[in-house]
Amino acid sequence: MFLNKVAGALLAVLLVLLALPTLSDIIFGKGGHHGGHHEEEAHSLNERFAASYAYYLPVEEGAGGAEVEEEVFDLGAMLAMASVEDGASSFRSKCSSCHNAEDPGVNGAGPALHDVVGRAFAAADGFGGYSGTLASMEGEWDYEALDAFLLNPRGYVNGTAMSFAGLRRDPERMNVIAYLASQSPNAPPFPAPLPAEEEMAAEVEVDVEAPQGEALEEAAEDLAEAGNDAAAAVAEEAAGLVEQVEDAADEAVEDATEAADEAVNGRRGPTNH
């Protein structure tokens, strides 16, 4: 009976001692979900306060942040660097079996491409072999349309009768367009290149208003003050809980000691003098 009491008391003491570190971590927020996880992933203002304080007031953050820079295809700049001579060479090797660009009104298996730049779709004189899709399209062969069509003919004109796969390499495609423009007396000028990033930044001024910045700073100060007060209250409450646990552990140790003494004295029996 006494041995059972001793074993139970020692087990209770052991459980209390083992629970102290875990209880302390939970109370003070070390490690676990509210510690290391946020320290690794906290990037925004709200996440930083959530990682530092038990309570915080969410701040409505702006949509700013790292923007993914998208590559812009500058058709005007590409055409400005194009070579008419190289375009003529590519046209002769890849297009001349079906098209004629030098002689007006001379059609082949495909329509004549002399003066094609700026011409309406499906409007070559004397050519009747256009696909129904192209014949029904409205618009003209401007530089953007020529670029899109020569890049992917079937993608631009679904059902086109032309079996050519297209010119995938940008420089070669620009050279061919420049050559077609040189054979088009009514061709408009090349589109202007896009402005440089510095010029665009100068044209579009981003004005961050001072009141917004001050409001954000005040909100951050309020958050810090509220977080400190909340942390102090939690720490005080946690200290009281830890003290209660320590008192319970001391009492358990005393009970275990008394039970052990009684068990030892009981087994020895009365002492004869």
Short mmCIF file of C-alpha atoms in Angstrom, two decimals:
data_model
loop_
_atom_site.label_atom_id
_atom_site.label_comp_id
_atom_site.label_asym_id
_atom_site.label_seq_id
_atom_site.Cartn_x
_atom_site.Cartn_y
_atom_site.Cartn_z
CA MET A 1 0.00 0.00 0.00
CA PHE A 2 2.74 2.43 0.99
CA LEU A 3 4.82 1.46 -2.04
CA ASN A 4 1.88 2.25 -4.32
CA LYS A 5 1.57 5.70 -2.74
CA VAL A 6 5.29 6.31 -3.18
CA ALA A 7 5.21 5.22 -6.82
CA GLY A 8 2.16 7.37 -7.53
CA ALA A 9 3.69 10.43 -5.89
CA LEU A 10 6.98 10.03 -7.77
CA LEU A 11 5.11 9.59 -11.04
CA ALA A 12 3.12 12.78 -10.40
CA VAL A 13 6.32 14.71 -9.69
CA LEU A 14 7.92 13.37 -12.87
CA LEU A 15 4.92 14.36 -14.99
CA VAL A 16 4.87 17.88 -13.52
CA LEU A 17 8.59 18.36 -14.17
CA LEU A 18 8.26 17.11 -17.75
CA ALA A 19 5.30 19.40 -18.40
CA LEU A 20 7.04 22.58 -17.20
CA PRO A 21 9.15 23.24 -20.37
CA THR A 22 6.22 22.55 -22.69
CA LEU A 23 3.88 24.74 -20.65
CA SER A 24 6.45 27.54 -20.65
CA ASP A 25 6.86 27.34 -24.44
CA ILE A 26 3.11 27.47 -24.98
CA ILE A 27 2.63 30.43 -22.64
CA PHE A 28 5.51 32.53 -23.92
CA GLY A 29 5.03 31.61 -27.58
CA LYS A 30 8.47 30.10 -28.24
CA GLY A 31 8.75 27.78 -31.22
CA GLY A 32 5.78 25.92 -32.61
CA HIS A 33 3.24 27.47 -34.91
CA HIS A 34 3.37 30.94 -33.34
CA GLY A 35 7.15 31.17 -33.26
CA GLY A 36 9.52 29.68 -35.77
CA HIS A 37 6.94 29.29 -38.50
CA HIS A 38 6.12 32.98 -38.55
CA GLU A 39 9.77 33.96 -38.22
CA GLU A 40 10.49 32.08 -41.41
CA GLU A 41 7.49 33.29 -43.42
CA ALA A 42 6.62 36.69 -41.94
CA HIS A 43 7.13 39.28 -44.63
CA SER A 44 4.26 41.74 -44.40
CA LEU A 45 3.65 44.23 -41.59
CA ASN A 46 0.76 42.17 -40.22
CA GLU A 47 2.82 38.97 -40.24
CA ARG A 48 5.73 40.63 -38.44
CA PHE A 49 3.43 41.83 -35.64
CA ALA A 50 1.72 38.44 -35.47
CA ALA A 51 5.13 36.83 -34.99
CA SER A 52 6.14 39.27 -32.24
CA TYR A 53 2.99 39.77 -30.20
CA ALA A 54 0.18 37.60 -28.91
CA TYR A 55 -2.42 40.22 -29.91
CA TYR A 56 -2.25 42.80 -32.66
CA LEU A 57 -4.50 45.04 -34.75
CA PRO A 58 -4.43 44.16 -38.46
CA VAL A 59 -3.28 46.98 -40.73
CA GLU A 60 -4.77 47.37 -44.19
CA GLU A 61 -1.70 47.19 -46.34
CA GLY A 62 -1.34 48.60 -49.82
CA ALA A 63 -1.07 46.58 -52.98
CA GLY A 64 2.59 47.45 -53.33
CA GLY A 65 5.27 44.82 -53.48
CA ALA A 66 7.70 43.26 -55.82
CA GLU A 67 6.25 43.29 -59.30
CA VAL A 68 7.20 40.70 -61.83
CA GLU A 69 8.71 42.50 -64.77
CA GLU A 70 7.13 41.35 -68.01
CA GLU A 71 9.08 41.33 -71.21
CA VAL A 72 7.55 43.69 -73.78
CA PHE A 73 7.99 43.06 -77.49
CA ASP A 74 8.95 46.41 -79.03
CA LEU A 75 7.85 46.09 -82.66
CA GLY A 76 8.99 49.60 -83.55
CA ALA A 77 12.49 49.08 -82.17
CA MET A 78 12.80 45.69 -83.87
CA LEU A 79 11.74 47.07 -87.26
CA ALA A 80 14.14 50.00 -86.88
CA MET A 81 17.00 47.48 -86.64
CA ALA A 82 15.73 45.25 -89.45
CA SER A 83 17.71 44.59 -92.63
CA VAL A 84 15.89 44.92 -95.96
CA GLU A 85 18.64 42.95 -97.72
CA ASP A 86 18.41 40.04 -95.28
CA GLY A 87 14.62 40.19 -95.57
CA ALA A 88 14.84 39.92 -99.34
CA SER A 89 17.09 36.88 -98.99
CA SER A 90 14.68 35.17 -96.57
CA PHE A 91 11.71 36.03 -98.80
CA ARG A 92 13.37 34.50 -101.86
CA SER A 93 14.25 31.29 -100.03
CA LYS A 94 10.99 30.78 -98.13
CA CYS A 95 8.20 32.75 -99.83
CA SER A 96 8.96 33.36 -103.50
CA SER A 97 7.73 29.94 -104.65
CA CYS A 98 4.15 31.14 -103.99
CA HIS A 99 4.37 34.95 -103.76
CA ASN A 100 5.72 37.82 -105.85
CA ALA A 101 6.56 41.03 -104.03
CA GLU A 102 8.40 42.99 -106.72
CA ASP A 103 6.00 43.05 -109.66
CA PRO A 104 2.58 44.70 -109.19
CA GLY A 105 -0.42 42.48 -109.82
CA VAL A 106 1.55 39.30 -110.49
CA ASN A 107 -0.13 36.54 -108.50
CA GLY A 108 1.14 33.02 -108.09
CA ALA A 109 -0.12 30.16 -105.95
CA GLY A 110 -0.58 32.91 -103.39
CA PRO A 111 -1.58 36.56 -103.83
CA ALA A 112 0.89 39.19 -104.99
CA LEU A 113 2.56 40.92 -102.04
CA HIS A 114 3.68 44.06 -103.86
CA ASP A 115 2.24 47.03 -101.94
CA VAL A 116 0.81 44.66 -99.32
CA VAL A 117 1.66 46.85 -96.31
CA GLY A 118 -1.45 48.90 -95.55
CA ARG A 119 -3.63 46.93 -97.97
CA ALA A 120 -6.97 45.52 -96.84
CA PHE A 121 -7.19 41.82 -96.06
CA ALA A 122 -7.91 39.55 -99.04
CA ALA A 123 -7.72 42.48 -101.50
CA ALA A 124 -5.00 41.52 -104.01
CA ASP A 125 -6.24 42.33 -107.52
CA GLY A 126 -7.07 39.26 -109.59
CA PHE A 127 -6.53 36.68 -106.84
CA GLY A 128 -9.48 34.48 -105.92
CA GLY A 129 -7.88 31.78 -103.80
CA TYR A 130 -8.38 33.35 -100.38
CA SER A 131 -9.73 31.18 -97.58
CA GLY A 132 -13.22 31.95 -96.34
CA THR A 133 -11.83 33.03 -92.98
CA LEU A 134 -9.44 35.60 -94.43
CA ALA A 135 -12.01 36.82 -96.94
CA SER A 136 -14.44 37.53 -94.09
CA MET A 137 -11.92 39.40 -91.93
CA GLU A 138 -12.03 43.17 -91.67
CA GLY A 139 -8.91 45.25 -91.35
CA GLU A 140 -5.64 45.75 -93.17
CA TRP A 141 -2.13 44.38 -93.27
CA ASP A 142 -0.48 46.85 -90.93
CA TYR A 143 2.80 46.03 -89.22
CA GLU A 144 1.14 44.44 -86.20
CA ALA A 145 -1.03 42.20 -88.38
CA LEU A 146 1.90 41.16 -90.57
CA ASP A 147 3.97 40.35 -87.49
CA ALA A 148 1.23 38.21 -85.94
CA PHE A 149 0.42 36.42 -89.21
CA LEU A 150 4.02 35.66 -90.16
CA LEU A 151 4.73 34.43 -86.62
CA ASN A 152 1.86 31.92 -86.67
CA PRO A 153 -0.26 31.96 -89.85
CA ARG A 154 -2.77 29.33 -88.72
CA GLY A 155 -3.04 30.90 -85.29
CA TYR A 156 -3.83 34.33 -86.73
CA VAL A 157 -6.12 33.14 -89.55
CA ASN A 158 -7.80 29.93 -88.50
CA GLY A 159 -8.40 27.93 -91.67
CA THR A 160 -5.89 29.77 -93.86
CA ALA A 161 -5.09 28.04 -97.14
CA MET A 162 -1.38 28.82 -96.74
CA SER A 163 0.59 25.80 -95.56
CA PHE A 164 3.62 27.82 -94.42
CA ALA A 165 4.45 27.25 -90.74
CA GLY A 166 5.66 30.81 -90.11
CA LEU A 167 8.82 32.68 -89.18
CA ARG A 168 9.49 31.98 -85.49
CA ARG A 169 12.74 33.91 -85.19
CA ASP A 170 12.02 37.57 -84.45
CA PRO A 171 14.96 39.10 -86.39
CA GLU A 172 14.17 37.14 -89.55
CA ARG A 173 10.48 38.03 -89.34
CA MET A 174 11.31 41.72 -88.89
CA ASN A 175 13.65 41.58 -91.89
CA VAL A 176 10.91 40.12 -94.11
CA ILE A 177 8.41 42.76 -92.97
CA ALA A 178 10.97 45.50 -93.69
CA TYR A 179 11.49 44.02 -97.16
CA LEU A 180 7.73 43.95 -97.83
CA ALA A 181 7.54 47.58 -96.69
CA SER A 182 10.31 48.47 -99.15
CA GLN A 183 8.15 46.93 -101.91
CA SER A 184 5.03 48.82 -100.79
CA PRO A 185 4.90 52.40 -102.15
CA ASN A 186 1.96 53.23 -99.87
CA ALA A 187 3.44 51.72 -96.72
CA PRO A 188 3.13 53.89 -93.61
CA PRO A 189 6.22 54.63 -91.49
CA PHE A 190 7.36 52.05 -88.99
CA PRO A 191 5.74 52.40 -85.57
CA ALA A 192 7.79 54.43 -83.11
CA PRO A 193 9.82 52.44 -80.57
CA LEU A 194 8.46 52.30 -77.07
CA PRO A 195 9.87 54.97 -74.73
CA ALA A 196 12.73 53.97 -72.48
CA GLU A 197 11.98 53.08 -68.85
CA GLU A 198 13.49 56.36 -67.64
CA GLU A 199 11.23 58.38 -69.95
CA MET A 200 8.18 56.40 -68.91
CA ALA A 201 9.01 56.99 -65.26
CA ALA A 202 9.35 60.72 -65.93
CA GLU A 203 6.01 60.84 -67.74
CA VAL A 204 4.13 58.84 -65.12
CA GLU A 205 4.86 60.41 -61.75
CA VAL A 206 4.01 58.26 -58.78
CA ASP A 207 3.16 60.63 -55.96
CA VAL A 208 3.06 59.00 -52.54
CA GLU A 209 0.95 61.32 -50.42
CA ALA A 210 2.45 62.34 -47.09
CA PRO A 211 -0.77 61.84 -45.07
CA GLN A 212 -0.84 58.18 -46.08
CA GLY A 213 2.74 57.70 -44.92
CA GLU A 214 2.03 59.44 -41.61
CA ALA A 215 -1.09 57.35 -41.08
CA LEU A 216 0.90 54.17 -41.65
CA GLU A 217 3.55 55.26 -39.16
CA GLU A 218 0.91 56.10 -36.54
CA ALA A 219 -0.76 52.74 -37.10
CA ALA A 220 2.58 51.00 -36.65
CA GLU A 221 3.20 52.87 -33.38
CA ASP A 222 -0.29 51.99 -32.11
CA LEU A 223 0.31 48.37 -33.01
CA ALA A 224 3.63 48.32 -31.18
CA GLU A 225 2.11 49.90 -28.05
CA ALA A 226 -0.89 47.56 -28.06
CA GLY A 227 1.37 44.58 -28.65
CA ASN A 228 3.67 45.51 -25.76
CA ASP A 229 0.73 45.93 -23.37
CA ALA A 230 -0.75 42.61 -24.43
CA ALA A 231 2.60 40.87 -24.12
CA ALA A 232 3.12 42.29 -20.61
CA ALA A 233 -0.33 41.08 -19.51
CA VAL A 234 0.27 37.61 -20.91
CA ALA A 235 3.71 37.44 -19.28
CA GLU A 236 2.27 38.40 -15.88
CA GLU A 237 -0.45 35.78 -16.16
CA ALA A 238 2.06 33.20 -17.29
CA ALA A 239 4.33 33.94 -14.33
CA GLY A 240 1.42 33.28 -11.98
CA LEU A 241 0.66 29.97 -13.67
CA VAL A 242 4.29 28.90 -13.50
CA GLU A 243 4.39 29.77 -9.79
CA GLN A 244 1.29 27.66 -9.19
CA VAL A 245 2.83 24.76 -11.05
CA GLU A 246 6.04 25.05 -9.03
CA ASP A 247 4.05 25.09 -5.75
CA ALA A 248 2.17 21.99 -6.85
CA ALA A 249 5.45 20.31 -7.71
CA ASP A 250 6.91 21.15 -4.29
CA GLU A 251 3.84 19.75 -2.54
CA ALA A 252 4.03 16.60 -4.64
CA VAL A 253 7.69 16.17 -3.72
CA GLU A 254 6.91 16.61 -0.01
CA ASP A 255 4.06 14.09 -0.21
CA ALA A 256 6.31 11.63 -1.98
CA THR A 257 9.03 12.09 0.64
CA GLU A 258 6.60 11.54 3.53
CA ALA A 259 5.14 8.50 1.84
CA ALA A 260 8.60 7.08 1.28
CA ASP A 261 9.55 7.64 4.95
CA GLU A 262 6.37 5.95 6.13
CA ALA A 263 6.99 3.03 3.82
CA VAL A 264 10.56 2.59 5.06
CA ASN A 265 9.59 2.87 8.74
CA GLY A 266 6.68 0.50 8.27
CA ARG A 267 8.88 -2.18 6.75
CA ARG A 268 11.46 -1.90 9.57
CA GLY A 269 8.84 -2.29 12.29
CA PRO A 270 9.18 -1.07 15.91
CA THR A 271 12.70 -0.73 17.26
CA ASN A 272 13.54 -2.61 20.53
CA HIS A 273 15.76 -0.80 23.02
#
